[in-house]
mmCIF file of C-alpha atoms in Angstrom:
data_model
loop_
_atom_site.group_PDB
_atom_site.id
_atom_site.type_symbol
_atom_site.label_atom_id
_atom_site.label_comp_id
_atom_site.label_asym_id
_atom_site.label_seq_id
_atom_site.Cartn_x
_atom_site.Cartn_y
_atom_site.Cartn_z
ATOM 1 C CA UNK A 26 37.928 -54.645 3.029
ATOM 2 C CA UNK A 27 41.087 -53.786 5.410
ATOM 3 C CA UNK A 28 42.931 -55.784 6.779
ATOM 4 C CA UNK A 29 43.333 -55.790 10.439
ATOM 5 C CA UNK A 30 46.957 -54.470 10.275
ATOM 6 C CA UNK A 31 46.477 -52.075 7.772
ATOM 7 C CA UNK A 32 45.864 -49.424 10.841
ATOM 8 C CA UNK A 33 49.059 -50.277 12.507
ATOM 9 C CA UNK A 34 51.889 -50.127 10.027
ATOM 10 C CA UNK A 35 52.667 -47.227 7.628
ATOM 11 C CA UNK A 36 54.826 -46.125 4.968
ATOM 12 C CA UNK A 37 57.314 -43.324 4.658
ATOM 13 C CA UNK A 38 54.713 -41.180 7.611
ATOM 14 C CA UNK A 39 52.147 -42.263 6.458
ATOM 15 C CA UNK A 40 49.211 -44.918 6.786
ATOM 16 C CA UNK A 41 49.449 -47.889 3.858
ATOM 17 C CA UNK A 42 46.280 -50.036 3.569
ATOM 18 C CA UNK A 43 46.617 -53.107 2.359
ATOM 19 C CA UNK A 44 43.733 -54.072 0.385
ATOM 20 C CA UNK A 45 42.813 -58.061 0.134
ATOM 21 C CA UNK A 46 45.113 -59.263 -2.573
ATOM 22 C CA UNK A 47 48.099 -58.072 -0.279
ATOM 23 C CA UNK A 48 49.455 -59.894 2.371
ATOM 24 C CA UNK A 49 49.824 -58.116 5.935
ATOM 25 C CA UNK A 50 53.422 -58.108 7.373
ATOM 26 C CA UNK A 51 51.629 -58.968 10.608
ATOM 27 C CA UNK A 52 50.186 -61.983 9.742
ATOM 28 C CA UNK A 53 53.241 -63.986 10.172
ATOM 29 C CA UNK A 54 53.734 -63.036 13.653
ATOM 30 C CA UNK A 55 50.109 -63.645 14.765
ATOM 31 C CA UNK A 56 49.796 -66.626 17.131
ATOM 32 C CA UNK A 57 47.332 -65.997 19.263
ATOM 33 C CA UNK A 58 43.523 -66.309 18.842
ATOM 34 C CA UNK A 59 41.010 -63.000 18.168
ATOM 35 C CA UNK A 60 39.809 -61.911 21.431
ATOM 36 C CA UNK A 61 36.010 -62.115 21.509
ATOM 37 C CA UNK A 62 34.147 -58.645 21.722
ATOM 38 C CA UNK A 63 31.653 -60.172 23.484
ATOM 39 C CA UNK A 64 31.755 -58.025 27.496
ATOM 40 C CA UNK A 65 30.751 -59.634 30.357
ATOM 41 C CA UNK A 66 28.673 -56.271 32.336
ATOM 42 C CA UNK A 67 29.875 -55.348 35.381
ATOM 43 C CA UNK A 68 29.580 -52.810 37.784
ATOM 44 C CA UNK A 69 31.993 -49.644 36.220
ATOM 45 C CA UNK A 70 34.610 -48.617 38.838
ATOM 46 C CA UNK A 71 36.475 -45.405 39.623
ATOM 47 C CA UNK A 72 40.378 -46.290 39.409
ATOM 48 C CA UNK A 73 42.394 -43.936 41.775
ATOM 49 C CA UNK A 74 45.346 -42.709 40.376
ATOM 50 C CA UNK A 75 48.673 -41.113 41.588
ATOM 51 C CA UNK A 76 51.023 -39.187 39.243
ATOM 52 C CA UNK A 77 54.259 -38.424 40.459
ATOM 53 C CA UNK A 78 57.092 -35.783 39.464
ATOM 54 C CA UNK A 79 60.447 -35.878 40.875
ATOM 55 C CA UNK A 80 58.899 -37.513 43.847
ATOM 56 C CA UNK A 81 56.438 -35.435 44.672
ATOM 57 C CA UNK A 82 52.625 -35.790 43.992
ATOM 58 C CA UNK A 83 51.351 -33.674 41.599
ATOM 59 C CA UNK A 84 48.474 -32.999 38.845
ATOM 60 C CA UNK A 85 50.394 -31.824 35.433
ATOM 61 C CA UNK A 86 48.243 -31.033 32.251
ATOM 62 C CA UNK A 87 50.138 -34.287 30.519
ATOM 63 C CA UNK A 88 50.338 -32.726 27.362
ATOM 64 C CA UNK A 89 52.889 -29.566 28.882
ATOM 65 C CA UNK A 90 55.045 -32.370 29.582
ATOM 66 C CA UNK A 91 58.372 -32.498 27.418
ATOM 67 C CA UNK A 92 61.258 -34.862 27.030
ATOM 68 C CA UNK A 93 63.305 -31.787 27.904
ATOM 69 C CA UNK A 94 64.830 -31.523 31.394
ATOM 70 C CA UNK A 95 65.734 -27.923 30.749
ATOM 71 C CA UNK A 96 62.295 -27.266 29.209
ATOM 72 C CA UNK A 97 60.489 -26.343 32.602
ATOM 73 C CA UNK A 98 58.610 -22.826 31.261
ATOM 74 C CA UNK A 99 55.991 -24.522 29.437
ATOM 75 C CA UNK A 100 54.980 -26.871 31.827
ATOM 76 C CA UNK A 101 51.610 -26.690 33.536
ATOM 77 C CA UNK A 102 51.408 -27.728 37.245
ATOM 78 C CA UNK A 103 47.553 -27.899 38.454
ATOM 79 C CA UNK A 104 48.802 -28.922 41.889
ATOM 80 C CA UNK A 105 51.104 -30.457 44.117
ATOM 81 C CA UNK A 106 50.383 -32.335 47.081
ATOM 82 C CA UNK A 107 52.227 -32.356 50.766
ATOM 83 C CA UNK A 108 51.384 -36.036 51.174
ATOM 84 C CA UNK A 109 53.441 -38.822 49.860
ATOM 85 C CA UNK A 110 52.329 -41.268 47.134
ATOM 86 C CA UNK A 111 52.701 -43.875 50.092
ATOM 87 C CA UNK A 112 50.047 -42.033 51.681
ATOM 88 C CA UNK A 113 47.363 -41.895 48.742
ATOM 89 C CA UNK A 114 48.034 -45.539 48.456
ATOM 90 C CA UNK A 115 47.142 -45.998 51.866
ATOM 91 C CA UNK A 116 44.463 -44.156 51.406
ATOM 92 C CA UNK A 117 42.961 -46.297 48.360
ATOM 93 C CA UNK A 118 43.315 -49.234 50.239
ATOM 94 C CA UNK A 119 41.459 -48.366 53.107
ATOM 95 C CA UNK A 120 38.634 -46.798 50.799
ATOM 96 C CA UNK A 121 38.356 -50.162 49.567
ATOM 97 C CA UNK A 122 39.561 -49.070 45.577
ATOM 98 C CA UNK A 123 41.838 -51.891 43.054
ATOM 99 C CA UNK A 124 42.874 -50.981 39.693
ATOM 100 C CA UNK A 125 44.169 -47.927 40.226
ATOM 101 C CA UNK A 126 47.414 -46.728 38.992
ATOM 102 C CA UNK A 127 50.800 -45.396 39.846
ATOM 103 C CA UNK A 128 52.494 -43.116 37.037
ATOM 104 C CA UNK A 129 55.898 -41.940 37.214
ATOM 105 C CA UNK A 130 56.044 -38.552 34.604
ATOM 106 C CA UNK A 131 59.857 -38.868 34.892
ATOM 107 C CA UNK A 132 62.306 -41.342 35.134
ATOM 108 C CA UNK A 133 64.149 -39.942 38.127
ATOM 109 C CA UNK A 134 65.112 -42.094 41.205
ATOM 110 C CA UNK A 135 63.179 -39.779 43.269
ATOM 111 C CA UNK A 136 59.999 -40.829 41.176
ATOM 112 C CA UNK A 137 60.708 -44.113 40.784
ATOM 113 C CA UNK A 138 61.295 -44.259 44.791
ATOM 114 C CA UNK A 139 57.827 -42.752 45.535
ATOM 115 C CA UNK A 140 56.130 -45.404 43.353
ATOM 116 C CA UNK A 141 57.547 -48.525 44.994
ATOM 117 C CA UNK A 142 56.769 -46.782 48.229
ATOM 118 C CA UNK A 143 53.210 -46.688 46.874
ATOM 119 C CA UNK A 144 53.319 -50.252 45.774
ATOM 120 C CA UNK A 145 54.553 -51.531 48.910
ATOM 121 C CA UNK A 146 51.636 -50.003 50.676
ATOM 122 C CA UNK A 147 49.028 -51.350 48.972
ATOM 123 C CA UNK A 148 50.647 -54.583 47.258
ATOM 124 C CA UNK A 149 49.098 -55.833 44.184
ATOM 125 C CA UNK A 150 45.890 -52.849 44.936
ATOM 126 C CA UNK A 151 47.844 -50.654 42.188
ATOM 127 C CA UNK A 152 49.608 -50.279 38.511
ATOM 128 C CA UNK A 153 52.448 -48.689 37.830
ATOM 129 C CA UNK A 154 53.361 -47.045 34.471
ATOM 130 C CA UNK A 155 56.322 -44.492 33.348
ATOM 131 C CA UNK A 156 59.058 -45.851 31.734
ATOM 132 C CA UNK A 157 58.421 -49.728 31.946
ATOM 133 C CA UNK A 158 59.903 -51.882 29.398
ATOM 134 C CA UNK A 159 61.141 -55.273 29.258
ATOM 135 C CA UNK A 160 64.266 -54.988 31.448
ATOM 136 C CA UNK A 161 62.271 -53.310 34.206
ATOM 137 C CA UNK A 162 58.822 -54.664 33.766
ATOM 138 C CA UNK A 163 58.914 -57.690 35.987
ATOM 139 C CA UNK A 164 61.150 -55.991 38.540
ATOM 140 C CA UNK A 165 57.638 -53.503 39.293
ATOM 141 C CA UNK A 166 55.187 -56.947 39.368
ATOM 142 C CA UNK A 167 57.913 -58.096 42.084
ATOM 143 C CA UNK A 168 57.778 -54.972 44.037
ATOM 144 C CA UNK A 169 53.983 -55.269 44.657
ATOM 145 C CA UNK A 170 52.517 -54.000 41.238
ATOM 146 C CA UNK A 171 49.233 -55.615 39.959
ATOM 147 C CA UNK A 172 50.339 -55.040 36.188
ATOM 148 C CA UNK A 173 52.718 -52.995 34.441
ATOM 149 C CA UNK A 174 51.592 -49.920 31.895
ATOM 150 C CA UNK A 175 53.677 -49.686 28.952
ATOM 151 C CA UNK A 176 53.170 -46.927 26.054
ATOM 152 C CA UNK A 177 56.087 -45.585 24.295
ATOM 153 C CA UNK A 178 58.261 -48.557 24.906
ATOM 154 C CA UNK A 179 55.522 -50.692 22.388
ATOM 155 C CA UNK A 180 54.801 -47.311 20.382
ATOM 156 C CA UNK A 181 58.183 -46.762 19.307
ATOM 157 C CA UNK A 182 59.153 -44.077 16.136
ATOM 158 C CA UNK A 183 55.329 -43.845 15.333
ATOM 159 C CA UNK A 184 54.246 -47.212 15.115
ATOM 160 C CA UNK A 185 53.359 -50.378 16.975
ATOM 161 C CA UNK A 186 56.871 -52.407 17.473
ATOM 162 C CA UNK A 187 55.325 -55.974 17.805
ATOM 163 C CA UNK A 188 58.340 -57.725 18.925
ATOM 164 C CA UNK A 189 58.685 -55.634 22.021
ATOM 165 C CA UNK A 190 55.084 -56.404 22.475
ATOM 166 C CA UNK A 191 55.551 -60.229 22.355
ATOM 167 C CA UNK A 192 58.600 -59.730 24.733
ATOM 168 C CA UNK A 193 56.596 -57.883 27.049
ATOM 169 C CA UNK A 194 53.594 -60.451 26.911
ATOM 170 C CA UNK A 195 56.620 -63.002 27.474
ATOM 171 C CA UNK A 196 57.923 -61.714 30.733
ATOM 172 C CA UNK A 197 55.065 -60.344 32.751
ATOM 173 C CA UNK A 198 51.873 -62.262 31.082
ATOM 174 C CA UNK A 199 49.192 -60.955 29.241
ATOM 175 C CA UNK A 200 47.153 -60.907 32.522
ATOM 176 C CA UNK A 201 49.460 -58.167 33.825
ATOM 177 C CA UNK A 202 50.009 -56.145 31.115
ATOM 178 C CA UNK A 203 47.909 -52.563 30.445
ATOM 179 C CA UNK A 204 48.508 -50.668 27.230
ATOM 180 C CA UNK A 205 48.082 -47.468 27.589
ATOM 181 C CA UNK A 206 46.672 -45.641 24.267
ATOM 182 C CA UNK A 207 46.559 -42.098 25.318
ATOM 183 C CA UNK A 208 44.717 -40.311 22.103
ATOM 184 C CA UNK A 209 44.574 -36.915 20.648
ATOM 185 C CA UNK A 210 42.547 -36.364 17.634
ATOM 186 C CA UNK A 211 44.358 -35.733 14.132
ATOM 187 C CA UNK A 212 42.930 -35.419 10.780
ATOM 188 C CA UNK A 213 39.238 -36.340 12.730
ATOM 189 C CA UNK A 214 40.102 -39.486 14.093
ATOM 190 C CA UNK A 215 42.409 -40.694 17.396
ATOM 191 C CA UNK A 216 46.448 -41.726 16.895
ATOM 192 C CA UNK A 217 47.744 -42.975 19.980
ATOM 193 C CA UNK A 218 50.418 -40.241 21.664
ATOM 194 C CA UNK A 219 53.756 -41.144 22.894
ATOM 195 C CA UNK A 220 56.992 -39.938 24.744
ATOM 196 C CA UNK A 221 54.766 -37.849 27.212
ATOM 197 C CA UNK A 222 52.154 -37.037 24.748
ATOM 198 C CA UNK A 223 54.369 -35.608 22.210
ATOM 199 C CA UNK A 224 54.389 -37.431 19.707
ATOM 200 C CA UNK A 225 51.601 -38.570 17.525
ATOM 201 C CA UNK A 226 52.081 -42.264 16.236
ATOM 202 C CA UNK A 227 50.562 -43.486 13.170
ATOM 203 C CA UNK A 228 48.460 -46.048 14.978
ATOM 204 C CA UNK A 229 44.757 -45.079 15.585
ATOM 205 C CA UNK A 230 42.215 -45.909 18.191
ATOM 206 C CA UNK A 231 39.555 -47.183 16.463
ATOM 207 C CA UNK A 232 37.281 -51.001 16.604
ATOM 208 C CA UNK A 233 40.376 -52.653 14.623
ATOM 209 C CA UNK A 234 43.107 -51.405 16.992
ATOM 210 C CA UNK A 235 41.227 -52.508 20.096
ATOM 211 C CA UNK A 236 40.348 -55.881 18.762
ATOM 212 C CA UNK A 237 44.375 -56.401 17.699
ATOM 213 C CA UNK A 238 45.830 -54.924 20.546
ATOM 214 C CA UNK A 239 43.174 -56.894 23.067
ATOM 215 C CA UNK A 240 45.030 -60.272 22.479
ATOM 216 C CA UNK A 241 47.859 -58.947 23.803
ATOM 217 C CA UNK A 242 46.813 -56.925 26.986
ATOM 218 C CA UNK A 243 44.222 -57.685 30.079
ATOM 219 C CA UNK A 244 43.346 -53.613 30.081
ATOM 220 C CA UNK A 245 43.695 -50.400 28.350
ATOM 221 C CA UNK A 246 44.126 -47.016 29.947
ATOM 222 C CA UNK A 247 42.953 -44.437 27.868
ATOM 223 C CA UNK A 248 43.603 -40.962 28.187
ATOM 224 C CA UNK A 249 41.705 -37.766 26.264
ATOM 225 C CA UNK A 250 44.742 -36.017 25.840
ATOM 226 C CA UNK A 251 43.084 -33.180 24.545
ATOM 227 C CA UNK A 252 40.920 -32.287 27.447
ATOM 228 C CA UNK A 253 43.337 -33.901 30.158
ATOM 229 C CA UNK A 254 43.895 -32.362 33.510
ATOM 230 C CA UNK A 255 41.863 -29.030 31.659
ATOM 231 C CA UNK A 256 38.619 -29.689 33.483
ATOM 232 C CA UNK A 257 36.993 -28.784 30.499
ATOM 233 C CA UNK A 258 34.881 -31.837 30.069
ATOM 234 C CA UNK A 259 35.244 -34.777 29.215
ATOM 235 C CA UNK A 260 35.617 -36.729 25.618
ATOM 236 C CA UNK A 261 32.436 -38.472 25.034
ATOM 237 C CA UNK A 262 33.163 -39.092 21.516
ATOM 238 C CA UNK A 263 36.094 -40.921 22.365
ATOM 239 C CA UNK A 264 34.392 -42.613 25.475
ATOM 240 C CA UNK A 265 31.456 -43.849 23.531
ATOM 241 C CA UNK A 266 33.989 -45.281 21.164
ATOM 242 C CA UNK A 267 35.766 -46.822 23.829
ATOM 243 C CA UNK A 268 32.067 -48.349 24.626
ATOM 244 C CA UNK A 269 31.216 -49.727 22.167
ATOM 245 C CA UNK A 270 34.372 -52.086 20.719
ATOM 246 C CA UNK A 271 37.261 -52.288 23.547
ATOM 247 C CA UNK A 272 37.322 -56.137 23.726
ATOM 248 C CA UNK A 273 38.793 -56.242 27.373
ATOM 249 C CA UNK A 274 38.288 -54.018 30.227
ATOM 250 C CA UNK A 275 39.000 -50.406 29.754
ATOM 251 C CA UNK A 276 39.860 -47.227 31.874
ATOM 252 C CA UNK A 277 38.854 -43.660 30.365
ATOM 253 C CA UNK A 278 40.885 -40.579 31.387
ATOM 254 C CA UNK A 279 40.136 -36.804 31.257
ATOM 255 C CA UNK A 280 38.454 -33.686 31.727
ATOM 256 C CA UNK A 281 35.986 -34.695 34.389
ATOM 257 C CA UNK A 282 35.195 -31.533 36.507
ATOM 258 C CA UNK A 283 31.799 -33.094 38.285
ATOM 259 C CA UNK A 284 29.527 -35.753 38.994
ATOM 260 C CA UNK A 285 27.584 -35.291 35.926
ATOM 261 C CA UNK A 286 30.668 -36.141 34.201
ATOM 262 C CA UNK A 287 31.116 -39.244 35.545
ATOM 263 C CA UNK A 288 27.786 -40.056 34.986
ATOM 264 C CA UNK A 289 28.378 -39.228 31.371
ATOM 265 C CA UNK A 290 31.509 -41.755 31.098
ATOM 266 C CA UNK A 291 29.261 -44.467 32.268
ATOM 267 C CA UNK A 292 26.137 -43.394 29.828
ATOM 268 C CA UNK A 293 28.396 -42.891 26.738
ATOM 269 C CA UNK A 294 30.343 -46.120 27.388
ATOM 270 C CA UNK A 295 27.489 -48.174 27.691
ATOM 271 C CA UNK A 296 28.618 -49.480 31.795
ATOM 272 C CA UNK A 297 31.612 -50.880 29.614
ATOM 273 C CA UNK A 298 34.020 -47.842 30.846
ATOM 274 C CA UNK A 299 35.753 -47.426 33.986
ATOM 275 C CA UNK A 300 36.702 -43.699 35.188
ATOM 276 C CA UNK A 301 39.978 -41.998 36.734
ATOM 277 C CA UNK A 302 39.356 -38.694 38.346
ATOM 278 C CA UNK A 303 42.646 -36.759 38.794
ATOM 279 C CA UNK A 304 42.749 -32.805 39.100
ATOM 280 C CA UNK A 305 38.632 -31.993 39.522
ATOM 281 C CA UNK A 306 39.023 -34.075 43.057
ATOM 282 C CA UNK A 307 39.616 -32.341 46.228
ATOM 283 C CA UNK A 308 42.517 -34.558 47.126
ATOM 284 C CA UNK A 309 44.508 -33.180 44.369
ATOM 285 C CA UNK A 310 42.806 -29.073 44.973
ATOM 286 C CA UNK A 311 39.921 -29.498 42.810
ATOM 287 C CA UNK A 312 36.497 -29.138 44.159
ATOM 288 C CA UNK A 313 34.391 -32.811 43.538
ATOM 289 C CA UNK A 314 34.704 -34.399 46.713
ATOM 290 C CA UNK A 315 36.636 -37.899 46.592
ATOM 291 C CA UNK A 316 34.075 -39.162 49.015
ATOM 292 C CA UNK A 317 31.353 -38.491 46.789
ATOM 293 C CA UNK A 318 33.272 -40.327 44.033
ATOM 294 C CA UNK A 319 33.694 -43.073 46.445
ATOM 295 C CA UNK A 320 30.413 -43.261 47.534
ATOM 296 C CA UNK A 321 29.497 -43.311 43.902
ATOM 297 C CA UNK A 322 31.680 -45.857 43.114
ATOM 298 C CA UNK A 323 30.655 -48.339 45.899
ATOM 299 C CA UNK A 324 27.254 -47.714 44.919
ATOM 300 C CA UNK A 325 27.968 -49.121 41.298
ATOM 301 C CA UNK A 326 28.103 -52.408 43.133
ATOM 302 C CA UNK A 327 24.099 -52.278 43.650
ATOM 303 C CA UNK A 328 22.369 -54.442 40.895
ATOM 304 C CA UNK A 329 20.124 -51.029 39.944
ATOM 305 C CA UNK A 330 23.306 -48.877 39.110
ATOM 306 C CA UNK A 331 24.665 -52.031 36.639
ATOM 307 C CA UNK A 332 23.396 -50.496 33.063
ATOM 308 C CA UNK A 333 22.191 -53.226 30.377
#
């Protein structure tokens, strides 16, 4: 039988397993008890979302993103909007939406300006991800954020740095903290992506991940890299996965085009999986209305729409 960590630490690129007669090198840093898998049901939600580049509010295929500032040709721009994050923020709060989140694809001050205008509009109604770590992270929870969403800072060179985990856990409180485990699929199964989606780390999303990583997070945001911002559908493999062993509450990510879709997310992941909608809706030039996603989500609040 594997071990817990044997998923989370590798050797020389590539995964080691320790089998039973070896001990894990986590196993001296784990001080916290296993989070129980057992899910309280409630109603799934749509979480808004706002994605800003150099300030302005757009809807990038993730994945055309690169590390490169002069690396602009490959980059795929589904839309950019004349309103202001501020405004969207506004916008959520009015429609009566929590949980959803702020991401900054950039580290820019023009970015980072847009999402504390966002946060001050709608204080403690939003997340904010892009570039948090544990210099920065409380700084965001101060400025009105409701948590803080950290990926490559914790998934650093390819694999799960726990001590910037337990730093992170340390400032800002498990209750506030959202990994983000943004998946593409190598080899048949999902490794978490980093650095904009670049970079393929050597820890998967699978049931042992999500129980280990659930003790130290209140959420995940997932994102289907592989059919993000493509409208092509979305990822029920990985959303049924998702489903069936994330151990806290859980936001899925990609390729929804139309209602059915959404429909699909909350089907496949059992009523366990919350949905962001970002290029399909009309806000951000697709063509699924946002009201009918609102409507739909407010009507998730009716006993009948609860699946069991």
């Amino acid at each position: 039988m594997r071990t817990l960590s044997s998923q989370l630490y590798s050797n020389g690129g590539k995964t080691s397993l320790f089998n039973k007669t070896q001990s894990s090198p986590l196993k001296k840093h784990l001080t916290f008890s296993k989070p129980s898998r057992v899910q309280v049901i409630s109603a799934v939600q749509f979480r808004p979302c706002i994605d800003v580049h150099k300030g302005k509010v757009k809807q990038i295929v993730g994945s055309t993103l690169s590390d490169l500032k002069e690396d602009v040709s490959a980059l795929v721009t589904n839309f950019e909007s004349d309103k202001s994050a501020e405004e969207y923020a506004k916008m959520y709060r009015e429609d009566g939406l929590t949980g959803g989140h702020v991401i900054m694809l950039g580290a820019d001050p023009l970015s980072q300006a847009a999402a504390l205008g966002a946060l001050h509009a709608y204080p403690g109604g939003l997340q904010v991800g892009g570039g948090i770590n544990s210099e920065n992270c409380l700084s965001y929870i101060e400025e009105g954020a409701s948590h803080v969403i950290v990926t490559s800072y914790v998934f650093n060179n390819g694999k799960l740095d726990l001590g910037r985990l337990k730093d992170l856990v340390k400032i800002v409180g498990k209750q506030r903290l959202i990994l983000d485990l943004s998946c593409r699929k190598k080899d048949g199964r999902y490794a978490i992506v980093t650095d904009r989606w670049q970079k393929f780390s050597d820890v998967l999303v699978d049931e042992e991940s999500l129980e280990f990583l659930g003790g130290f997070a209140d959420e995940f945001l997932v994102h289907g890299v592989d059919v993000e911002g493509k409208k092509l559908g979305i990822d029920e493999e990985l959303v049924a996965l998702l489903g069936n062993y994330s151990p806290i509450p859980v936001t899925y990510a990609g390729g929804v085009t139309v209602m059915d879709d959404v429909e699909r997310i909350k089907e496949a992941g059992k009523g366990r999986v919350d949905v962001t909608v970002g290029s399909a809706l009309d806000i951000f030039g697709g063509n699924l209305p946002y009201k009918d996603v609102v409507a739909w989500h407010h009507k998730q609040a009716e006993p009948s729409s609860t699946l069991h």
